[in-house]
Structure formats: structure tokens, C-alpha cells
Short mmCIF file of C-alpha atoms in Angstrom, two decimals:
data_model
loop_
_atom_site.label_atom_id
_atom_site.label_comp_id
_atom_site.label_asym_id
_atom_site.label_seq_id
_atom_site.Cartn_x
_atom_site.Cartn_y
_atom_site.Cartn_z
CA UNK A 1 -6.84 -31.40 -33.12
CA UNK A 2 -3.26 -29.37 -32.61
CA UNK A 3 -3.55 -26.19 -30.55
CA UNK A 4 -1.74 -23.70 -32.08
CA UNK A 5 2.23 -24.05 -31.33
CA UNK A 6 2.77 -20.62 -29.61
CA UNK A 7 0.35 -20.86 -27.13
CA UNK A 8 -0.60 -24.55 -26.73
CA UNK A 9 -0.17 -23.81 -23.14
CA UNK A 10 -2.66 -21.75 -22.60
CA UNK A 11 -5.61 -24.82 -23.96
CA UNK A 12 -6.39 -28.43 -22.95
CA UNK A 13 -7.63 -30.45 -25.92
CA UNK A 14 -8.00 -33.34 -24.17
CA UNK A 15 -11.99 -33.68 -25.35
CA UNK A 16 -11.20 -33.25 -28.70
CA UNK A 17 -7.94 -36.06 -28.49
CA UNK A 18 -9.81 -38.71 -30.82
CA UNK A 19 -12.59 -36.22 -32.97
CA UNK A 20 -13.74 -38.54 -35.64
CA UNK A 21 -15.66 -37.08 -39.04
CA UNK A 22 -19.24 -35.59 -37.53
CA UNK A 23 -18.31 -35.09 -34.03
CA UNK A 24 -17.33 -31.81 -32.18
CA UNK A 25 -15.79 -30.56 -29.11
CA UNK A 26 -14.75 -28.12 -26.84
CA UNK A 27 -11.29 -27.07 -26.17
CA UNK A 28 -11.48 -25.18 -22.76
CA UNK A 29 -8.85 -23.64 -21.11
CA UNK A 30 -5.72 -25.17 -19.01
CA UNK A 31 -4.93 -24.80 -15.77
CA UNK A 32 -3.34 -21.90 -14.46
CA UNK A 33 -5.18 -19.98 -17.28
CA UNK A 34 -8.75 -18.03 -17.10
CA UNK A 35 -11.52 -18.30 -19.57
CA UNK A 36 -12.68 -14.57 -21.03
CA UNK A 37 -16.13 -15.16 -22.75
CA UNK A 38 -17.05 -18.59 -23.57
CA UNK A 39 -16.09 -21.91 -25.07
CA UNK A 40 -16.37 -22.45 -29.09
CA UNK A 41 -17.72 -26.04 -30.44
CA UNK A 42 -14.92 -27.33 -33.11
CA UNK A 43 -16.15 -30.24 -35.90
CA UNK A 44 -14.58 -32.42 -37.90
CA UNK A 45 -15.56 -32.07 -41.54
CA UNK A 46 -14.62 -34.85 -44.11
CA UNK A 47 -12.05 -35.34 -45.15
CA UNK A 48 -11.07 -35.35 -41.08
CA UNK A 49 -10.38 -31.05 -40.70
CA UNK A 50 -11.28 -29.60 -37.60
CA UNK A 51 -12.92 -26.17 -37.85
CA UNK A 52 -13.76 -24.09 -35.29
CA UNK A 53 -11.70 -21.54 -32.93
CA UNK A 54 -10.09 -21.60 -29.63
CA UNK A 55 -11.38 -20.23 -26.65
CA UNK A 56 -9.53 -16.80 -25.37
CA UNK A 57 -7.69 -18.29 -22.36
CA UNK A 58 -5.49 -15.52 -20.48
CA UNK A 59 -3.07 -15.92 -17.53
CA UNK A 60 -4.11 -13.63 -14.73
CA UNK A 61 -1.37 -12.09 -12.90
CA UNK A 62 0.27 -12.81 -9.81
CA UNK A 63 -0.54 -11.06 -6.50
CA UNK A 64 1.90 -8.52 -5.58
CA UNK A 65 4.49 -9.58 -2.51
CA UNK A 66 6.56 -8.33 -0.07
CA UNK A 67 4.20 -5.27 0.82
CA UNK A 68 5.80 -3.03 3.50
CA UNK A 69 4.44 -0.04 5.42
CA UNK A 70 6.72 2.14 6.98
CA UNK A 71 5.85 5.57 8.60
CA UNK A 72 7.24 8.69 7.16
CA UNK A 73 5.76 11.58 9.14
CA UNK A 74 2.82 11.78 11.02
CA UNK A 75 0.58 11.85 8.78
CA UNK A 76 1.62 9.49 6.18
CA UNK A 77 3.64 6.46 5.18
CA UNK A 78 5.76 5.11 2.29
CA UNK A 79 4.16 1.87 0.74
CA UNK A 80 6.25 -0.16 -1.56
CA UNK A 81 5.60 -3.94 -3.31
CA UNK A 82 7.48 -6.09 -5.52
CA UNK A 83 5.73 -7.44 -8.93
CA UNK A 84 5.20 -10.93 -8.84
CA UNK A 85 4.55 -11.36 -12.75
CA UNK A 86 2.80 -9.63 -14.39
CA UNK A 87 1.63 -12.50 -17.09
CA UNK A 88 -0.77 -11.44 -19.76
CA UNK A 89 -1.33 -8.06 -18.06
CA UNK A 90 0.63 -6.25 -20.52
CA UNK A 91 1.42 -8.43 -22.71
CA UNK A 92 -1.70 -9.62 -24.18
CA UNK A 93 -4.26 -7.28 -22.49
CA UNK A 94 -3.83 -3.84 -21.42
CA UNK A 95 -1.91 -2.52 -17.32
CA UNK A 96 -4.58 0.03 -15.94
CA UNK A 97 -2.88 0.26 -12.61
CA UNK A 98 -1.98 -0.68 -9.19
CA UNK A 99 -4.66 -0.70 -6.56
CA UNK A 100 -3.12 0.43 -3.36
CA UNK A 101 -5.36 0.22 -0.38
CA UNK A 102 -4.79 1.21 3.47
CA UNK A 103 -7.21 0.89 6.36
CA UNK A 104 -6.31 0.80 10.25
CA UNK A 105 -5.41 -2.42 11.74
CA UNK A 106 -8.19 -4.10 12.97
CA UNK A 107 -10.83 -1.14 12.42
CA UNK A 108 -12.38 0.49 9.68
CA UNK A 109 -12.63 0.22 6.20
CA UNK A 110 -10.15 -0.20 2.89
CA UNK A 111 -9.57 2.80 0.90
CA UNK A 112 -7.28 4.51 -1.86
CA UNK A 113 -5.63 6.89 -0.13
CA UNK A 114 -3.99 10.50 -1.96
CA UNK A 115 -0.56 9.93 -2.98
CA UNK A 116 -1.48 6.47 -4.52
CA UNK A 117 -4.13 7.15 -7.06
CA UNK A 118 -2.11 7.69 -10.43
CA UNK A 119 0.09 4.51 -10.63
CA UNK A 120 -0.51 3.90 -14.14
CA UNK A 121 2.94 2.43 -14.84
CA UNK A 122 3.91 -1.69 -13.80
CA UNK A 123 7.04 -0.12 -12.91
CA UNK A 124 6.01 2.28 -10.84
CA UNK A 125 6.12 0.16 -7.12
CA UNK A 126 6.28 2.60 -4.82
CA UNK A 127 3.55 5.42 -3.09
CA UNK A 128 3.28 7.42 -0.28
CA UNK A 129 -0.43 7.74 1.41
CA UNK A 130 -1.43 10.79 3.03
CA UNK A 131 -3.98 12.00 5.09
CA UNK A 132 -3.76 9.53 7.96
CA UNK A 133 -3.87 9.73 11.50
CA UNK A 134 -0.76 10.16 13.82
CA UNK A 135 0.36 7.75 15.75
CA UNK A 136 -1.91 4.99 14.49
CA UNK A 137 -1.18 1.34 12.75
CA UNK A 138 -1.97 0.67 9.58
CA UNK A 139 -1.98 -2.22 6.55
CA UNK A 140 -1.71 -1.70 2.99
CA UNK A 141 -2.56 -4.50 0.14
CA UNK A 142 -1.81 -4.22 -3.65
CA UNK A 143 -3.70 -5.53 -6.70
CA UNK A 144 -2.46 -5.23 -10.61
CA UNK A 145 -5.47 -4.23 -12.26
CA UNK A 146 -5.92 -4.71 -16.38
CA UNK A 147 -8.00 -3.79 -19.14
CA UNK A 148 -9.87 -7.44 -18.44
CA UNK A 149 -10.83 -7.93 -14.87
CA UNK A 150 -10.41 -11.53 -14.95
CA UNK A 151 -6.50 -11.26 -15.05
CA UNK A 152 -6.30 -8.70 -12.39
CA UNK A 153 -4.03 -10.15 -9.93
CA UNK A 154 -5.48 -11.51 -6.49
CA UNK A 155 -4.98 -8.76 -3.55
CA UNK A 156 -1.38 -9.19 -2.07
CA UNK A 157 -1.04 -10.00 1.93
CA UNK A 158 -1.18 -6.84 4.06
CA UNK A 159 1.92 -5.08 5.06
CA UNK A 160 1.85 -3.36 8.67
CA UNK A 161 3.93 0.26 9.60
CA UNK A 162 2.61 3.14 11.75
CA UNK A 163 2.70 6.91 11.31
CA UNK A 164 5.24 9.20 13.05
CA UNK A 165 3.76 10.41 16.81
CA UNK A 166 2.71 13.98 16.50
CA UNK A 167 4.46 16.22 18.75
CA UNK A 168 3.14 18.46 21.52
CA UNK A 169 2.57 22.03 21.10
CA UNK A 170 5.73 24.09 22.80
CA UNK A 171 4.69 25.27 26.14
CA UNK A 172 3.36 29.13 25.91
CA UNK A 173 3.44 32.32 28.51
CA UNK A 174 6.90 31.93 29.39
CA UNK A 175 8.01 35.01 31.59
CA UNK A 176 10.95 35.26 34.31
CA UNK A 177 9.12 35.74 37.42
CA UNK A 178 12.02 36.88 39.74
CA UNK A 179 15.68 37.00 39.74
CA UNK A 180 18.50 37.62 41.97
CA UNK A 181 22.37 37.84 41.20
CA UNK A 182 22.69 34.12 41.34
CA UNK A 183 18.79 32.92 41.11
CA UNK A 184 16.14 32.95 38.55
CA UNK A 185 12.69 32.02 38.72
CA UNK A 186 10.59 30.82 35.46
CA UNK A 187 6.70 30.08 34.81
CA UNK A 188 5.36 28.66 31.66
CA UNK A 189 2.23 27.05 30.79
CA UNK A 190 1.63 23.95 28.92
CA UNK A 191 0.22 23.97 25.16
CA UNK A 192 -3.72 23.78 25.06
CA UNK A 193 -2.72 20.71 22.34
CA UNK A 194 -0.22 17.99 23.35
CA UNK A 195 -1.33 15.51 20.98
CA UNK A 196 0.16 12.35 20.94
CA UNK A 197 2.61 13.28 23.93
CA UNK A 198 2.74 11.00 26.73
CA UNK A 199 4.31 13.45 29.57
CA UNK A 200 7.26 12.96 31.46
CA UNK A 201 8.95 16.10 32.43
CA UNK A 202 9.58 19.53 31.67
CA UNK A 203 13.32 20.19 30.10
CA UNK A 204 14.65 23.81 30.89
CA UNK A 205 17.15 24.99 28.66
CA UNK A 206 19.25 28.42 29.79
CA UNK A 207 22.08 30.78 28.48
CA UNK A 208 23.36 34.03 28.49
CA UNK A 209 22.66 36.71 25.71
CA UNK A 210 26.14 35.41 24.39
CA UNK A 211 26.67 31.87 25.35
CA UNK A 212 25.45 28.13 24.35
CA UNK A 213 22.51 26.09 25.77
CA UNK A 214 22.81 24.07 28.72
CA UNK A 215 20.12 21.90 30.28
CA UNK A 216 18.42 21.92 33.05
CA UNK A 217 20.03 23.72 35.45
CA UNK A 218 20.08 23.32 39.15
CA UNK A 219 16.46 23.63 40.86
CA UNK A 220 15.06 22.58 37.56
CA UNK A 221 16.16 18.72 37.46
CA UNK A 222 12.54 17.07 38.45
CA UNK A 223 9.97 18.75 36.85
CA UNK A 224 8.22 15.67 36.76
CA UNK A 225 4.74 17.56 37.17
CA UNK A 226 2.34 18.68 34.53
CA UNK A 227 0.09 21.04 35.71
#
């Protein structure tokens, strides 16, 4: 039995090497290559011709690599991956997409997140996934996906980024409480929300109506207190 020349790589006819008049066999599928459906029995009718078919033996495609994660504002981050090969997704059976999937390091659960849902092309290898938290750490994997599930592509190692801190309100109420020729006095409150601000100090900026900004002027150099 002679697999047929184009794809001989894709069978192992190793059971059917000596098929003698009577007898029949199963060519299965080589390694490297996955089975869709089953295995087909092939006999050998006088005067010594096989008959039968060949199994449909595909070559599933290779897990996406070097995922990275890298934050591009608070609330989302640029994902990008490099195809591997592709193989028979494609070529023999149909690309659907790529699965992009994001969770929080070390908590939670994997999801498709907006901004990655509509990567119908193999060339497309880039996303951007919103709606995440500030400030947090995150992973991302990739799968090919294909018109036959067994030749989707294994999930790719995680890459790791983290969103963009998000900034404190700006401080409210400011008024000028008292001034003098050479003196003024300020008073300010802080923002009900400082989200993901870790505070250090108050920074005064002054000017006249028509000069530039200078900072913190004298008497206003440790403001090292919140409240």
C-alpha cells in the first residue's frame, strides 16, 4: 500500500507494509498529525489492489508565542502574539479566529475581553482589552481557533503587563484666605476620590495675572500632610 505522494506525511502505513490477497488494514495517522473522524479498513482484492480510503489526518496548529501585555491607560492594555504556524488551519480547514483571553494574576477567572472579540484575520496579531481595572496585573494567552476543533492550536504561555495607575482627583475649594503686600495665604481641600494615589505632598504652583508658573514657593516647601 503507497499513501498518496502529496501527503504521505500526514499517514503511517506501517500495518498495511506486507497486505497479502484477503487481508485488510488500517492506515492511521502519523505523528505530529490528528485524526478527524475515524480510521477506514483497506483490503487487498486479487489480483493484489488495495481498496479502501485514507483516514483524514490534519496538522493542528502551533500555540501562539511571545505573548506580551503592556499597559496603555488605565483601563486597558495592548496585547500582541506572534503566529507560530498556522499548519492546516487555513490551508486545509477553515481560520475562525484568535482567542484572546485576560484574567488578573493570580485571581479570578479567564475571559474575552472588548477590543479583542473580532480577530477574524491570521494576520491580524494585535488587540487592545478594555474594561479593566487600574493599577492591577494582568496575563493574557492566545489560541488559533479553526473550523475543526481538533487543529485549534494549544493555548500559548501567559504574557504579564499592568494597567496605567489612575490619577487622583485635583484638589477642590481652593480660595486665598489672606494676603499682604509680600504674603499670601491658600486653603484647598483634597478630592473626595484619590484613587490609586499613594500621597506624598501637596505641590503649589503660583504666578502673576501675566507671568509663568513657578513651584512651590517659600512657606509652601513641606506640605507633607494630607488632611
Amino acid at each position: 500500500l503507497t499513501a498518496p505522494q502529496q501527503d504521505a506525511w500526514r499517514y503511517d502505513i506501517s500495518s498495511c507494509a506486507a497486505l497479502l490477497d484477503g487481508e485488510t488494514c488500517k492506515p492511521s495517522c502519523a505523528t505530529g498529525t490528528v485524526l478527524i473522524g475515524s480510521l477506514h479498513d483497506f483490503s487487498c482484492a486479487p489480483p493484489l489492489q488495495p481498496s479502501g480510503s485514507f483516514p483524514s489526518c490534519y496538522k493542528q496548529a502551533e500555540a501562539p508565542v511571545s505573548v506580551s501585555l503592556v499597559g496603555s491607560s488605565a483601563t486597558s492594555l495592548s496585547v500582541a502574539w506572534a503566529d507560530a504556524g498556522l499548519n492546516d488551519c487555513g490551508l486545509v480547514v477553515r481560520f475562525i479566529r484568535w482567542r484572546v483571553e485576560v484574567k488578573l494574576t493570580g485571581a479570578g477567572s479567564w475571559e474575552t475581553p472588548d477590543g479583542c472579540t473580532a480577530l477574524h484575520s491570521p494576520c491580524t496579531t494585535t488587540c487592545t482589552a478594555t474594561g479593566r481595572l487600574s493599577n492591577k496585573q494582568y496575563e493574557a494567552r492566545v489560541t488559533a481557533e479553526c473550523e475543526v476543533p481538533e487543529v485549534n492550536s494549544p493555548k500559548s504561555s501567559s504574557g504579564f503587563g499592568t494597567t496605567w495607575a489612575s490619577a487622583s482627583d485635583p484638589p477642590q475649594n481652593l480660595v486665598i484666605a489672606m494676603s499682604s503686600t509680600e504674603t499670601m495665604q491658600f486653603r484647598w481641600e483634597a478630592a473626595a476620590q484619590q484613587r490609586d494615589c499613594v500621597f506624598a505632598r501637596w505641590q503649589v504652583d503660583i504666578r502673576s495675572s501675566s507671568g509663568t508658573w513657578s513651584s512651590n514657593p517659600s512657606g509652601c516647601q513641606s506640605l507633607t500632610t494630607f488632611g
